[in-house]
mmCIF file of C-alpha atoms in Angstrom:
data_model
loop_
_atom_site.group_PDB
_atom_site.id
_atom_site.type_symbol
_atom_site.label_atom_id
_atom_site.label_comp_id
_atom_site.label_asym_id
_atom_site.label_seq_id
_atom_site.Cartn_x
_atom_site.Cartn_y
_atom_site.Cartn_z
ATOM 1 C CA MET A 1 4.737 9.910 6.059
ATOM 2 C CA SER A 2 5.610 12.403 3.337
ATOM 3 C CA ALA A 3 3.992 13.098 -0.020
ATOM 4 C CA PHE A 4 4.621 10.485 -2.752
ATOM 5 C CA THR A 5 5.996 11.223 -6.221
ATOM 6 C CA LYS A 6 3.596 13.068 -8.530
ATOM 7 C CA SER A 7 3.820 10.252 -11.081
ATOM 8 C CA LEU A 8 1.995 7.908 -8.640
ATOM 9 C CA LYS A 9 -1.659 7.736 -9.723
ATOM 10 C CA GLU A 10 -3.160 5.056 -7.460
ATOM 11 C CA LEU A 11 -2.351 2.711 -4.535
ATOM 12 C CA ARG A 12 -4.188 -0.546 -4.053
ATOM 13 C CA VAL A 13 -3.727 -2.393 -0.772
ATOM 14 C CA HIS A 14 -4.814 -6.050 -0.550
ATOM 15 C CA PHE A 15 -4.852 -8.187 2.588
ATOM 16 C CA CYS A 16 -6.720 -10.812 4.580
ATOM 17 C CA GLN A 17 -8.755 -9.633 7.596
ATOM 18 C CA THR A 18 -7.743 -12.583 9.762
ATOM 19 C CA SER A 19 -4.480 -14.091 8.444
ATOM 20 C CA PRO A 20 -1.389 -13.741 10.634
ATOM 21 C CA ALA A 21 0.609 -13.173 7.415
ATOM 22 C CA SER A 22 -1.339 -9.951 6.824
ATOM 23 C CA ASN A 23 -0.991 -8.684 10.364
ATOM 24 C CA GLY A 24 1.815 -6.196 9.676
ATOM 25 C CA LEU A 25 -0.012 -4.645 6.743
ATOM 26 C CA ARG A 26 -3.284 -4.392 8.742
ATOM 27 C CA GLN A 27 -1.356 -2.666 11.555
ATOM 28 C CA PHE A 28 0.312 -0.311 9.086
ATOM 29 C CA VAL A 29 -2.997 0.658 7.499
ATOM 30 C CA ALA A 30 -4.713 1.153 10.878
ATOM 31 C CA SER A 31 -2.018 3.425 12.217
ATOM 32 C CA ASN A 32 -0.865 5.250 9.059
ATOM 33 C CA TYR A 33 -3.738 5.573 6.621
ATOM 34 C CA THR A 34 -4.776 9.005 7.918
ATOM 35 C CA ALA A 35 -1.236 10.433 7.678
ATOM 36 C CA VAL A 36 -0.650 8.968 4.220
ATOM 37 C CA LYS A 37 -3.988 10.341 2.938
ATOM 38 C CA ALA A 38 -3.310 13.764 4.510
ATOM 39 C CA ALA A 39 0.084 13.942 2.795
ATOM 40 C CA ASN A 40 -1.440 12.772 -0.514
ATOM 41 C CA PRO A 41 -5.034 14.118 -0.551
ATOM 42 C CA ASN A 42 -5.633 13.620 -4.315
ATOM 43 C CA LEU A 43 -4.221 10.083 -4.518
ATOM 44 C CA PRO A 44 -6.802 7.322 -4.678
ATOM 45 C CA ILE A 45 -5.929 4.704 -1.997
ATOM 46 C CA LEU A 46 -8.009 1.555 -2.408
ATOM 47 C CA ILE A 47 -8.197 -0.894 0.478
ATOM 48 C CA ARG A 48 -9.314 -4.436 -0.433
ATOM 49 C CA GLU A 49 -9.874 -7.056 2.286
ATOM 50 C CA ALA A 50 -10.560 -10.627 1.232
ATOM 51 C CA LYS A 51 -10.333 -13.921 3.066
ATOM 52 C CA GLY A 52 -7.076 -15.659 2.221
ATOM 53 C CA ALA A 53 -5.683 -12.744 0.207
ATOM 54 C CA GLU A 54 -1.922 -12.220 0.071
ATOM 55 C CA ALA A 55 -0.698 -9.033 1.753
ATOM 56 C CA LYS A 56 0.495 -6.802 -1.077
ATOM 57 C CA ILE A 57 0.430 -3.263 -2.389
ATOM 58 C CA PHE A 58 0.089 -2.268 -6.003
ATOM 59 C CA ALA A 59 1.267 1.172 -7.213
ATOM 60 C CA ARG A 60 0.037 2.539 -10.560
ATOM 61 C CA PHE A 61 2.127 5.228 -12.166
ATOM 62 C CA GLU A 62 1.793 7.436 -15.227
ATOM 63 C CA HIS A 63 1.392 5.696 -18.603
ATOM 64 C CA GLY A 64 -0.212 2.657 -16.914
ATOM 65 C CA GLN A 65 3.010 1.340 -15.352
ATOM 66 C CA GLU A 66 2.336 -0.867 -12.328
ATOM 67 C CA LYS A 67 4.584 -2.209 -9.593
ATOM 68 C CA LYS A 68 3.686 -4.452 -6.704
ATOM 69 C CA VAL A 69 5.318 -5.611 -3.526
ATOM 70 C CA LEU A 70 4.414 -8.704 -1.503
ATOM 71 C CA LEU A 71 4.156 -8.085 2.241
ATOM 72 C CA ASP A 72 3.165 -11.449 3.778
ATOM 73 C CA GLY A 73 4.695 -11.928 7.215
ATOM 74 C CA LEU A 74 6.262 -8.476 7.484
ATOM 75 C CA SER A 75 5.958 -6.129 10.471
ATOM 76 C CA ALA A 76 4.310 -2.693 10.139
ATOM 77 C CA LYS A 77 7.763 -1.056 10.106
ATOM 78 C CA GLU A 78 8.913 -3.368 7.313
ATOM 79 C CA VAL A 79 5.695 -2.598 5.369
ATOM 80 C CA GLU A 80 6.472 1.135 5.669
ATOM 81 C CA GLU A 81 9.987 0.593 4.339
ATOM 82 C CA LYS A 82 8.738 -1.531 1.397
ATOM 83 C CA LEU A 83 6.084 1.041 0.555
ATOM 84 C CA ALA A 84 8.620 3.863 0.587
ATOM 85 C CA SER A 85 10.855 2.015 -1.859
ATOM 86 C CA LEU A 86 7.872 1.053 -4.075
ATOM 87 C CA VAL A 87 6.670 4.610 -4.592
ATOM 88 C CA LYS A 88 10.058 6.243 -5.239
#
């Protein structure tokens, strides 16, 4: 995973610890968090687990602009692709 755009100020990752719909996002976080954080050491990455939560990622950019992407039911590879397009 490469460095994200400098205008990205924060990533928030929400998912359910047990839901099959969040499985791909959980797998992505488990296998890629270290590489993402190493490539973006000053970027706050907040992981939020809550029972029944939809799998989604929020990206906050400069000037308070936010974007989100829903990831329910996606594989870890699909999550990676959606994240890449979100943070462009």
